[in-house]
């Protein structure tokens, strides 16, 4: 399939890098100020080198990438709240041209799900968005295979930064500020970590899961969200005395979305360590499924994007 | 989709039972001596009641089910070694009629993979067999999404009976014969447990994974297999002193298939307890994925069968 990639950050660059491994080609890629186009498929190294040297990916305008001759638009611009722009408009434009859309950007399906589904319904193109929930973990495709109405609950650790902080606090008895600074030094946490540690990112993933499970529109405003920034280290000590630990758990059940710190068994399934994520699916007929793996990262998320592209190619 | 189900054991009966939940209908079901047919869809209760009362599912011959007007043949007769009959002939007949085939029976893809793929290649029908590896766990679809050549190793606990025995031996300090008798009382182990405890069942699942990963034909003869029947309880005690335990691990890596008891960390990812299974995938671009859940059981395996039917319906 011919791909146009909007967004040239870690995920967009990895899609460009890995597409040929999956027998697809990237014919256009855009960052916020420039675009590179080649109908025969772009050379990843050329684009990456130019971006490093000049700050632009090519000589074209970003709009030229949207207008290119592609089969699938890969939307990998940063997640934004509210109107979910510019990702939302990219999605609509692709559907108006009857092209498929694969999202890595959570915004369109977390904040404007009904609008996006309406645009898809008017189009010959289809929408997939495995990469928006827990990176490399095949959460949404497993829900689709089970049938959304047969999944009775989803819960899990959906943010690697928060999980790294909690794992380190529990393992080393360090306080929140100390571990956060360490995470920032390691590049695991951003300079402004609020999106991760306040639970917003995990909540957006839960919103997306709820939209799929219940086939109606939830947004971030429908989620009850508590972060880990105010969690005293003493709670972790008390938990440890009882063979438990604390994880930032997102849960979708009975039409409700809740994100917050929860006590879980120390060696239990949900107590993944470091930046790993886990998704736990309770099902009507197949018992409980647990899927753990890397929930973020360029190549990991690009793998989920390219798995979606592969699914579209089979249709 | 209209399904014809060959085999009316736990899996076949569950497919009949659950098909309508997935908007499919079973138009024919056969056991070894009889068949029931209804072009408008069979009523599960009528068939199940009749089987309980008379030992037959209907008034027809099994061959009539194969000749019915269906879209997908669900092959759920018992797994056999060597020629993989009668499952193999059912598969070939369906492909000759250009119908799709979904397998719960491991035989055709473990023992005659090249023959089955050749029959598929001559047909307009497609083959899927998610249910043959680890029941409800979406192992094969995840491999397909990642791309088989990007999966560098697969290992896991692939037999619930052997895992139940090992878990109980370790937890209670009981010896093998004692726990096996308990498992037989509970219905977790069969009267002749050799297929499970000698590693044959886990090896067949590994053979199927190897066939998919390397796209060539392996059979059971290519696997190095050791079971748990001769494992002394003292090994588990020694392991526990070192924070480890023993699990029957099947592994596919570098073109080799190995099944045998292995030391694993006591609270580690591979040390699932009871009858649960786990599949661990090492990947080139997406790190390590772990998927755990119920590896056997009628409804669990039927869920995997019906997920395959859903995939075929989308093509």
Coordinates of C-alpha atoms in Angstrom, one line a residue:
Chain A
X1 CA 0.0 0.0 0.0
X2 CA 1.1 3.6 -0.6
X3 CA 1.2 5.6 2.6
X4 CA 1.1 9.3 3.3
X5 CA 2.4 10.0 6.8
X6 CA 1.3 13.2 8.6
X7 CA 3.8 13.8 11.4
X8 CA 7.5 13.2 11.4
X9 CA 8.2 12.6 15.1
X10 CA 9.3 9.3 16.6
X11 CA 6.2 7.4 15.3
X12 CA 6.1 9.0 11.8
X13 CA 9.8 8.5 11.3
X14 CA 9.6 4.8 12.4
X15 CA 6.7 4.2 10.0
X16 CA 8.8 5.7 7.2
X17 CA 11.7 3.5 8.4
X18 CA 9.8 0.2 8.7
X19 CA 7.2 0.4 5.9
X20 CA 9.3 -1.5 3.4
X21 CA 9.8 -4.4 5.9
X22 CA 6.0 -4.8 5.6
X23 CA 6.0 -4.4 1.8
X24 CA 4.4 -1.0 1.9
X25 CA 5.9 2.3 0.7
X26 CA 5.7 5.9 2.1
X27 CA 5.0 8.2 -0.9
X28 CA 4.7 11.4 1.3
X29 CA 5.6 12.5 4.8
X30 CA 5.0 15.9 6.4
X31 CA 6.0 17.6 9.6
X32 CA 4.4 20.9 10.7
X33 CA 6.2 23.0 8.2
X34 CA 7.3 20.9 5.3
X35 CA 6.8 17.7 3.3
X36 CA 8.7 15.2 1.2
X37 CA 7.1 13.4 -1.7
X38 CA 8.1 10.6 -4.0
X39 CA 5.5 8.5 -5.9
X40 CA 8.0 5.7 -6.1
X41 CA 8.5 5.6 -2.3
X42 CA 10.7 7.8 -0.2
X43 CA 14.2 6.8 1.0
X44 CA 14.0 6.9 4.8
X45 CA 17.7 7.9 5.3
X46 CA 17.5 10.9 2.9
X47 CA 14.4 12.3 4.8
X48 CA 15.9 11.6 8.2
X49 CA 19.2 13.2 7.4
X50 CA 17.6 16.3 5.9
X51 CA 15.4 16.7 8.9
X52 CA 18.4 16.5 11.2
X53 CA 20.4 19.0 9.1
X54 CA 17.8 21.5 8.1
X55 CA 14.8 21.0 10.3
X56 CA 12.6 20.2 7.3
X57 CA 11.7 16.9 5.7
X58 CA 11.5 18.2 2.2
X59 CA 10.8 21.1 -0.2
X60 CA 7.0 20.8 -0.3
X61 CA 4.2 22.2 1.9
X62 CA 2.5 19.9 4.4
X63 CA -0.7 20.3 2.4
X64 CA 1.1 18.6 -0.6
X65 CA 1.4 15.4 1.4
X66 CA -2.3 15.4 2.0
X67 CA -2.9 15.8 -1.7
X68 CA -0.6 13.0 -2.7
X69 CA -1.7 9.8 -4.4
X70 CA -1.8 7.4 -1.5
X71 CA -3.9 4.5 -0.3
X72 CA -3.7 5.0 3.4
X73 CA -3.2 8.2 5.4
X74 CA -1.2 7.6 8.6
X75 CA -2.1 10.3 11.1
X76 CA 0.8 10.7 13.5
X77 CA 0.7 14.3 14.5
X78 CA 0.7 15.1 18.3
X79 CA -2.5 14.2 20.2
X80 CA -4.5 17.4 21.0
X81 CA -7.6 17.8 23.1
X82 CA -10.9 19.5 22.3
X83 CA -11.1 20.0 18.5
X84 CA -8.3 17.4 18.0
X85 CA -6.7 19.6 15.3
X86 CA -4.9 19.4 13.0
X87 CA -5.3 15.6 13.0
X88 CA -9.1 15.8 12.7
X89 CA -9.0 17.8 9.5
X90 CA -6.4 15.5 8.0
X91 CA -8.7 12.5 8.7
X92 CA -11.7 14.2 7.2
X93 CA -9.8 15.2 4.0
X94 CA -8.6 11.6 3.5
X95 CA -12.1 10.2 3.9
X96 CA -13.5 12.8 1.5
X97 CA -11.0 11.4 -1.0
X98 CA -12.2 7.8 -0.2
X99 CA -8.8 6.8 1.3
X100 CA -8.2 4.7 4.3
X101 CA -7.0 6.2 7.6
X102 CA -4.8 4.7 10.3
X103 CA -4.3 6.7 13.4
X104 CA -1.4 6.9 15.9
X105 CA -2.8 10.3 17.1
X106 CA -5.4 9.7 19.9
X107 CA -7.2 13.0 19.5
X108 CA -9.6 12.3 16.7
X109 CA -11.0 9.0 18.2
X110 CA -10.8 10.2 21.8
X111 CA -12.3 13.7 21.4
X112 CA -14.4 13.6 18.2
X113 CA -15.3 9.9 17.8
X114 CA -18.8 10.5 16.4
X115 CA -17.6 13.0 13.8
X116 CA -14.8 10.7 12.7
X117 CA -17.2 7.7 12.4
X118 CA -19.6 9.9 10.4
X119 CA -16.9 11.0 8.0
X120 CA -15.9 7.3 7.6
X121 CA -19.5 6.3 6.9
X122 CA -19.7 8.7 4.0
X123 CA -16.4 7.4 2.6
X124 CA -15.2 4.3 0.8
X125 CA -12.2 4.4 3.1
X126 CA -12.0 2.6 6.5
X127 CA -10.6 3.7 9.8
X128 CA -8.2 1.7 12.1
X129 CA -6.4 2.9 15.2
X130 CA -4.6 0.1 17.0
X131 CA -1.6 2.3 17.7
X132 CA -3.7 4.7 19.8
X133 CA -4.1 2.3 22.7
X134 CA -1.0 0.8 24.4
X135 CA 1.5 0.9 21.5
X136 CA 2.6 -2.6 20.4
X137 CA -0.1 -4.3 22.4
X138 CA -2.8 -5.6 20.1
X139 CA -5.7 -4.4 22.3
X140 CA -8.2 -3.1 19.8
X141 CA -7.8 -5.9 17.2
X142 CA -8.3 -8.4 20.0
X143 CA -11.5 -6.5 21.0
X144 CA -12.6 -6.5 17.4
X145 CA -12.0 -10.3 17.1
X146 CA -13.8 -11.1 20.3
X147 CA -16.6 -8.8 19.3
X148 CA -16.9 -5.5 21.4
X149 CA -20.2 -6.6 22.9
X150 CA -18.6 -9.7 24.3
X151 CA -15.9 -7.8 26.2
X152 CA -17.4 -7.1 29.7
X153 CA -14.5 -5.0 31.1
X154 CA -11.1 -3.7 30.1
X155 CA -8.5 -2.6 32.6
X156 CA -4.8 -2.1 32.6
X157 CA -1.6 -0.1 33.0
X158 CA -1.8 2.2 30.0
X159 CA 1.0 4.8 30.7
X160 CA 4.6 3.8 30.8
X161 CA 5.9 7.0 32.3
X162 CA 3.5 6.8 35.3
X163 CA 4.3 3.1 35.7
X164 CA 8.1 3.7 35.6
X165 CA 7.7 6.3 38.4
X166 CA 5.5 4.0 40.6
X167 CA 7.7 0.9 40.0
X168 CA 10.8 2.9 41.0
X169 CA 9.1 4.5 44.0
X170 CA 8.1 1.0 45.3
X171 CA 11.4 -0.8 44.5
X172 CA 13.7 1.9 45.9
X173 CA 11.6 3.6 48.5
X174 CA 12.2 6.9 46.8
X175 CA 9.7 9.8 46.8
X176 CA 7.8 11.0 43.8
X177 CA 9.9 14.2 43.0
X178 CA 13.1 12.2 43.1
X179 CA 12.0 9.5 40.8
X180 CA 10.3 11.9 38.4
X181 CA 13.6 13.8 38.0
X182 CA 15.4 10.5 37.3
X183 CA 12.7 9.6 34.7
X184 CA 13.2 13.0 33.0
X185 CA 17.0 12.5 32.9
X186 CA 16.4 9.1 31.3
X187 CA 14.0 10.6 28.7
X188 CA 11.2 8.4 30.1
X189 CA 9.3 11.5 31.3
X190 CA 8.9 14.7 29.5
X191 CA 9.9 18.2 30.9
X192 CA 6.2 18.8 31.5
X193 CA 5.1 15.3 32.6
X194 CA 1.5 16.3 33.5
X195 CA -0.1 14.5 30.6
X196 CA 1.3 11.2 31.8
X197 CA 1.4 11.5 35.6
X198 CA -2.0 13.2 36.0
X199 CA -3.7 10.3 34.2
X200 CA -4.8 12.2 31.0
X201 CA -3.0 9.9 28.6
X202 CA -4.3 6.7 30.2
X203 CA -7.8 8.3 30.3
X204 CA -7.7 9.1 26.6
X205 CA -6.8 5.4 25.9
X206 CA -9.7 4.3 28.1
X207 CA -12.0 6.7 26.2
X208 CA -11.0 5.2 22.9
X209 CA -11.7 1.7 24.4
X210 CA -15.1 2.8 25.7
X211 CA -16.0 4.3 22.3
X212 CA -15.2 0.9 20.7
X213 CA -16.9 -1.2 23.4
X214 CA -20.1 0.7 23.6
X215 CA -20.3 2.2 20.1
X216 CA -21.2 5.7 21.3
X217 CA -19.2 8.8 21.9
X218 CA -17.2 9.3 25.1
X219 CA -14.7 12.1 25.5
X220 CA -12.2 12.9 28.2
X221 CA -14.9 14.8 30.0
X222 CA -16.7 11.5 30.6
X223 CA -13.8 10.0 32.5
X224 CA -13.2 10.1 36.2
X225 CA -9.4 10.7 36.4
X226 CA -6.9 10.8 39.3
X227 CA -3.2 10.9 38.8
X228 CA -0.2 9.9 40.9
X229 CA 1.5 13.2 41.5
X230 CA 0.0 13.5 45.0
X231 CA 0.7 9.9 46.0
X232 CA 2.7 9.8 49.2
X233 CA 5.5 7.2 49.4
X234 CA 4.1 6.0 52.6
X235 CA 1.2 4.5 50.7
X236 CA 3.6 2.3 48.8
X237 CA 5.3 1.2 52.1
X238 CA 1.9 0.3 53.6
X239 CA 0.9 -1.6 50.5
X240 CA 4.2 -3.5 50.5
X241 CA 3.6 -4.7 54.0
X242 CA 0.4 -6.4 52.8
X243 CA 2.1 -7.9 49.6
X244 CA 0.6 -5.2 47.4
X245 CA 1.8 -2.3 45.4
X246 CA 0.2 0.6 43.6
X247 CA -0.4 1.0 39.9
X248 CA -2.1 3.7 37.8
X249 CA -5.0 1.6 36.5
X250 CA -7.4 2.6 33.8
X251 CA -10.7 0.8 33.7
X252 CA -13.7 0.6 31.4
X253 CA -16.7 -1.2 32.7
X254 CA -20.5 -0.9 32.8
X255 CA -20.3 2.2 30.6
X256 CA -18.0 4.0 33.1
X257 CA -14.4 5.1 32.6
X258 CA -12.1 5.4 35.7
X259 CA -8.4 6.1 36.0
X260 CA -6.5 6.3 39.2
X261 CA -3.9 4.7 41.5
X262 CA -5.1 1.3 42.7
X263 CA -3.7 -1.4 45.1
X264 CA -2.8 -4.5 43.2
X265 CA -1.0 -7.7 44.3
X266 CA 2.8 -7.2 44.2
X267 CA 3.5 -10.2 42.0
X268 CA 0.1 -10.1 40.3
X269 CA -0.6 -9.8 36.6
X270 CA -1.3 -6.1 36.7
X271 CA 1.9 -5.2 38.5
X272 CA 4.1 -4.9 35.4
X273 CA 7.3 -3.0 36.0
X274 CA 9.2 -0.2 34.3
X275 CA 7.6 1.4 31.2
X276 CA 5.7 -1.8 30.3
X277 CA 2.0 -1.7 29.7
X278 CA -0.7 -4.4 30.2
X279 CA -4.2 -4.7 29.0
X280 CA -6.6 -7.1 30.7
X281 CA -9.8 -8.1 28.9
X282 CA -12.7 -9.8 30.7
X283 CA -14.8 -11.6 28.1
X284 CA -18.2 -13.2 28.1
X285 CA -17.1 -16.5 26.5
X286 CA -13.3 -16.7 26.5
X287 CA -12.4 -15.9 30.2
X288 CA -9.8 -13.3 30.9
X289 CA -7.0 -12.4 28.5
X290 CA -3.9 -10.4 29.5
X291 CA -1.6 -8.8 27.0
X292 CA 1.6 -7.1 28.1
X293 CA 4.3 -5.4 26.2
X294 CA 5.7 -2.0 25.2
X295 CA 3.1 0.6 25.3
X296 CA 5.1 3.4 23.6
X297 CA 8.2 4.1 21.5
X298 CA 8.6 4.8 17.8
X299 CA 9.2 1.3 16.3
X300 CA 6.7 -0.3 18.7
X301 CA 3.9 2.1 17.8
X302 CA 4.9 2.0 14.1
X303 CA 4.5 -1.8 14.3
X304 CA 0.9 -1.3 15.4
X305 CA 0.3 1.2 12.6
X306 CA 1.7 -1.2 10.0
X307 CA -0.4 -4.1 11.4
X308 CA -3.4 -1.9 10.7
X309 CA -2.2 -1.1 7.2
X310 CA -1.8 -4.9 6.7
X311 CA -5.4 -5.5 7.8
X312 CA -6.7 -2.9 5.3
X313 CA -4.6 -4.5 2.6
X314 CA -6.4 -7.8 3.2
X315 CA -9.9 -6.3 2.8
Chain B
X1 CA -21.6 -16.6 7.4
X2 CA -23.1 -20.1 7.1
X3 CA -21.0 -22.7 9.0
X4 CA -20.8 -26.5 8.7
X5 CA -19.2 -27.9 11.8
X6 CA -17.5 -31.3 11.7
X7 CA -17.2 -32.7 15.2
X8 CA -19.8 -32.3 18.0
X9 CA -17.5 -32.5 21.0
X10 CA -16.9 -29.6 23.4
X11 CA -15.6 -27.3 20.7
X12 CA -18.1 -28.1 18.0
X13 CA -21.0 -27.9 20.4
X14 CA -19.8 -24.5 21.6
X15 CA -19.4 -23.2 18.1
X16 CA -23.1 -24.3 17.5
X17 CA -24.0 -22.6 20.7
X18 CA -22.2 -19.3 20.2
X19 CA -22.4 -18.7 16.4
X20 CA -25.5 -16.6 16.7
X21 CA -23.8 -14.3 19.2
X22 CA -21.4 -13.4 16.3
X23 CA -24.2 -13.1 13.7
X24 CA -23.3 -16.4 12.0
X25 CA -25.4 -19.5 11.7
X26 CA -24.6 -23.2 11.8
X27 CA -26.4 -24.9 8.9
X28 CA -24.8 -28.4 9.5
X29 CA -23.1 -30.2 12.3
X30 CA -21.8 -33.8 12.3
X31 CA -20.3 -36.2 14.8
X32 CA -18.7 -39.4 13.8
X33 CA -21.9 -41.3 13.0
X34 CA -24.6 -38.7 12.3
X35 CA -25.4 -35.1 11.2
X36 CA -28.1 -32.5 11.6
X37 CA -28.9 -30.0 8.8
X38 CA -31.0 -26.9 8.5
X39 CA -30.3 -24.3 5.8
X40 CA -32.0 -21.7 7.9
X41 CA -29.7 -22.4 10.9
X42 CA -29.8 -25.2 13.5
X43 CA -31.3 -24.6 16.9
X44 CA -28.5 -25.5 19.4
X45 CA -30.7 -26.8 22.1
X46 CA -32.5 -29.2 19.8
X47 CA -29.2 -30.7 18.6
X48 CA -27.7 -30.9 22.1
X49 CA -30.8 -32.4 23.7
X50 CA -31.0 -35.1 20.9
X51 CA -27.3 -35.9 21.3
X52 CA -27.7 -36.3 25.0
X53 CA -30.8 -38.5 24.6
X54 CA -29.9 -40.6 21.5
X55 CA -26.2 -40.3 21.0
X56 CA -26.8 -38.8 17.5
X57 CA -27.0 -35.2 16.5
X58 CA -29.6 -35.8 13.7
X59 CA -31.0 -38.1 11.1
X60 CA -28.4 -37.5 8.4
X61 CA -25.0 -39.1 7.5
X62 CA -21.9 -37.1 8.4
X63 CA -21.1 -36.9 4.7
X64 CA -24.3 -34.8 4.2
X65 CA -22.9 -32.1 6.5
X66 CA -19.8 -31.9 4.2
X67 CA -22.1 -31.6 1.2
X68 CA -24.3 -28.9 2.7
X69 CA -24.4 -25.3 1.4
X70 CA -22.0 -23.5 3.7
X71 CA -19.5 -20.7 3.5
X72 CA -17.0 -21.9 6.1
X73 CA -16.1 -25.5 7.2
X74 CA -15.3 -25.6 10.9
X75 CA -13.1 -28.7 11.4
X76 CA -13.4 -29.7 15.1
X77 CA -12.9 -33.5 15.0
X78 CA -10.2 -34.9 17.3
X79 CA -6.6 -34.2 16.5
X80 CA -4.9 -37.3 15.0
X81 CA -1.3 -37.8 14.1
X82 CA 0.3 -39.1 10.9
X83 CA -2.3 -38.8 8.1
X84 CA -4.4 -36.4 10.3
X85 CA -7.6 -38.2 9.2
X86 CA -10.5 -37.7 9.0
X87 CA -9.9 -34.0 9.4
X88 CA -7.5 -33.7 6.5
X89 CA -10.0 -35.1 4.0
X90 CA -12.7 -32.8 5.3
X91 CA -10.4 -29.8 4.7
X92 CA -9.5 -31.0 1.1
X93 CA -13.2 -31.5 0.3
X94 CA -14.1 -28.0 1.5
X95 CA -11.3 -26.4 -0.5
X96 CA -12.3 -28.4 -3.6
X97 CA -15.7 -26.7 -3.3
X98 CA -14.0 -23.3 -2.9
X99 CA -15.2 -22.9 0.7
X100 CA -13.2 -21.4 3.6
X101 CA -11.8 -23.6 6.3
X102 CA -11.4 -22.8 10.0
X103 CA -9.6 -25.4 12.1
X104 CA -9.8 -26.3 15.7
X105 CA -8.3 -29.7 14.9
X106 CA -4.5 -29.4 15.1
X107 CA -3.7 -32.5 12.9
X108 CA -4.0 -31.0 9.4
X109 CA -1.7 -28.0 10.1
X110 CA 0.7 -29.9 12.4
X111 CA 1.2 -33.1 10.4
X112 CA 0.3 -32.2 6.8
X113 CA 0.9 -28.5 6.5
X114 CA 2.3 -28.5 2.9
X115 CA -0.6 -30.6 1.7
X116 CA -3.1 -28.3 3.3
X117 CA -1.5 -25.2 2.0
X118 CA -1.3 -26.7 -1.5
X119 CA -5.1 -27.5 -1.4
X120 CA -5.8 -24.0 -0.2
X121 CA -3.7 -22.5 -3.1
X122 CA -5.8 -24.4 -5.6
X123 CA -9.0 -23.1 -4.0
X124 CA -10.9 -19.8 -3.8
X125 CA -11.3 -20.6 -0.1
X126 CA -8.9 -19.4 2.7
X127 CA -7.5 -21.3 5.7
X128 CA -7.4 -19.9 9.3
X129 CA -6.5 -21.9 12.5
X130 CA -6.2 -19.6 15.5
X131 CA -8.0 -22.1 17.7
X132 CA -5.3 -24.7 17.2
X133 CA -2.7 -22.8 19.3
X134 CA -3.6 -22.0 23.0
X135 CA -7.4 -21.7 22.8
X136 CA -8.6 -18.2 23.5
X137 CA -5.1 -16.6 23.2
X138 CA -4.8 -14.7 19.9
X139 CA -1.3 -16.1 19.1
X140 CA -1.5 -16.7 15.4
X141 CA -3.4 -13.5 14.5
X142 CA -0.8 -11.5 16.5
X143 CA 2.0 -13.3 14.5
X144 CA 0.1 -12.5 11.3
X145 CA -0.3 -8.8 12.2
X146 CA 3.4 -8.5 13.2
X147 CA 4.5 -10.4 10.1
X148 CA 5.8 -13.9 10.7
X149 CA 9.4 -12.9 9.6
X150 CA 9.4 -10.2 12.3
X151 CA 8.8 -12.7 15.1
X152 CA 12.2 -13.9 16.2
X153 CA 11.1 -16.4 18.9
X154 CA 7.9 -17.8 20.4
X155 CA 7.8 -19.6 23.7
X156 CA 5.2 -20.3 26.3
X157 CA 3.1 -22.6 28.4
X158 CA 0.9 -24.3 25.9
X159 CA -0.7 -27.2 27.8
X160 CA -3.1 -26.5 30.7
X161 CA -3.1 -30.0 32.0
X162 CA 0.7 -30.2 32.4
X163 CA 0.7 -26.7 33.9
X164 CA -2.0 -27.6 36.4
X165 CA 0.1 -30.6 37.5
X166 CA 3.3 -28.6 37.8
X167 CA 1.6 -25.7 39.6
X168 CA 0.0 -28.1 42.2
X169 CA 3.2 -30.1 42.7
X170 CA 5.1 -26.8 43.4
X171 CA 2.4 -25.2 45.6
X172 CA 1.6 -28.2 47.7
X173 CA 4.8 -30.2 47.6
X174 CA 2.9 -33.2 46.3
X175 CA 4.3 -35.9 44.0
X176 CA 3.4 -36.3 40.3
X177 CA 1.2 -39.4 40.7
X178 CA -0.9 -37.8 43.5
X179 CA -1.5 -34.6 41.6
X180 CA -2.3 -36.4 38.3
X181 CA -4.9 -38.5 40.1
X182 CA -6.4 -35.2 41.5
X183 CA -6.4 -33.6 38.0
X184 CA -8.2 -36.7 36.6
X185 CA -10.8 -36.4 39.4
X186 CA -11.3 -32.8 38.5
X187 CA -11.6 -33.5 34.8
X188 CA -8.5 -31.5 34.1
X189 CA -6.5 -34.5 33.0
X190 CA -7.9 -37.3 30.8
X191 CA -7.9 -41.0 31.8
X192 CA -4.9 -41.4 29.4
X193 CA -3.0 -38.2 30.1
X194 CA 0.0 -39.1 27.9
X195 CA -0.8 -36.6 25.1
X196 CA -0.6 -33.8 27.6
X197 CA 2.0 -34.8 30.2
X198 CA 4.5 -36.2 27.6
X199 CA 4.5 -32.9 25.8
X200 CA 2.9 -34.1 22.5
X201 CA 0.1 -31.5 22.6
X202 CA 2.4 -28.6 23.4
X203 CA 4.8 -29.8 20.6
X204 CA 2.0 -29.9 18.0
X205 CA 1.2 -26.3 18.9
X206 CA 4.9 -25.4 18.5
X207 CA 5.0 -27.2 15.1
X208 CA 2.0 -25.1 13.9
X209 CA 3.8 -21.9 15.1
X210 CA 7.0 -23.0 13.3
X211 CA 5.1 -23.7 10.1
X212 CA 3.7 -20.2 10.2
X213 CA 6.9 -18.5 11.2
X214 CA 9.2 -20.2 8.7
X215 CA 6.6 -21.0 6.0
X216 CA 7.9 -24.5 5.5
X217 CA 6.6 -27.9 6.7
X218 CA 7.5 -29.1 10.1
X219 CA 5.8 -32.1 11.7
X220 CA 5.9 -33.6 15.2
X221 CA 9.0 -35.6 14.1
X222 CA 11.0 -32.4 13.9
X223 CA 10.4 -31.4 17.5
X224 CA 12.6 -32.3 20.4
X225 CA 10.1 -33.2 23.1
X226 CA 10.4 -34.1 26.8
X227 CA 7.5 -34.4 29.1
X228 CA 6.9 -34.0 32.9
X229 CA 6.0 -37.5 33.9
X230 CA 9.5 -38.3 35.1
X231 CA 10.1 -35.1 36.9
X232 CA 10.9 -35.7 40.6
X233 CA 9.3 -33.5 43.2
X234 CA 12.7 -32.8 44.6
X235 CA 13.5 -30.7 41.5
X236 CA 10.6 -28.3 42.4
X237 CA 11.9 -28.1 45.9
X238 CA 15.4 -27.2 44.7
X239 CA 14.0 -24.7 42.3
X240 CA 11.9 -23.0 45.0
X241 CA 14.9 -22.5 47.2
X242 CA 16.3 -20.4 44.4
X243 CA 13.1 -18.4 43.7
X244 CA 12.3 -20.5 40.7
X245 CA 9.8 -23.1 39.6
X246 CA 9.4 -25.5 36.7
X247 CA 7.1 -25.1 33.7
X248 CA 6.6 -27.2 30.6
X249 CA 7.9 -24.7 28.1
X250 CA 7.5 -25.0 24.3
X251 CA 9.8 -22.9 22.2
X252 CA 10.3 -22.1 18.6
X253 CA 13.5 -20.2 17.7
X254 CA 16.1 -20.3 14.9
X255 CA 14.2 -22.9 13.1
X256 CA 14.2 -25.4 16.0
X257 CA 11.3 -26.7 18.1
X258 CA 11.9 -27.7 21.7
X259 CA 9.5 -28.7 24.4
X260 CA 10.5 -29.7 27.9
X261 CA 10.5 -28.8 31.6
X262 CA 12.4 -25.5 32.2
X263 CA 13.3 -23.5 35.3
X264 CA 11.6 -20.1 35.3
X265 CA 11.4 -17.3 37.9
X266 CA 8.7 -18.2 40.5
X267 CA 6.9 -14.9 40.1
X268 CA 7.9 -14.3 36.5
X269 CA 5.8 -13.9 33.4
X270 CA 6.0 -17.5 32.2
X271 CA 5.0 -19.0 35.6
X272 CA 1.3 -18.9 35.0
X273 CA -0.6 -21.1 37.4
X274 CA -3.4 -23.7 37.1
X275 CA -4.7 -24.5 33.6
X276 CA -3.8 -21.0 32.2
X277 CA -1.5 -20.7 29.1
X278 CA 0.9 -18.0 28.1
X279 CA 2.4 -17.2 24.7
X280 CA 5.5 -15.0 24.6
X281 CA 6.5 -13.4 21.3
X282 CA 9.9 -11.8 20.8
X283 CA 9.7 -9.4 17.9
X284 CA 12.2 -7.5 15.7
X285 CA 10.6 -4.1 16.1
X286 CA 8.0 -4.2 18.8
X287 CA 9.9 -5.8 21.7
X288 CA 8.4 -8.7 23.7
X289 CA 4.7 -9.4 23.8
X290 CA 3.1 -11.7 26.4
X291 CA -0.5 -13.0 26.0
X292 CA -2.0 -15.1 28.7
X293 CA -5.4 -16.6 29.1
X294 CA -7.4 -19.9 28.8
X295 CA -5.7 -22.3 26.5
X296 CA -8.5 -24.8 26.3
X297 CA -12.2 -25.3 26.9
X298 CA -15.3 -25.4 24.6
X299 CA -16.4 -21.8 24.7
X300 CA -12.9 -20.4 24.8
X301 CA -11.8 -22.4 21.8
X302 CA -15.1 -21.6 20.0
X303 CA -14.3 -17.9 20.5
X304 CA -11.1 -18.3 18.6
X305 CA -12.9 -20.3 15.8
X306 CA -15.6 -17.5 15.6
X307 CA -12.9 -14.8 15.5
X308 CA -11.4 -16.6 12.5
X309 CA -14.9 -16.7 10.9
X310 CA -15.2 -13.0 11.5
X311 CA -11.8 -12.3 9.8
X312 CA -12.9 -14.3 6.7
X313 CA -16.2 -12.4 6.6
X314 CA -14.3 -9.1 6.4
X315 CA -12.2 -10.2 3.4

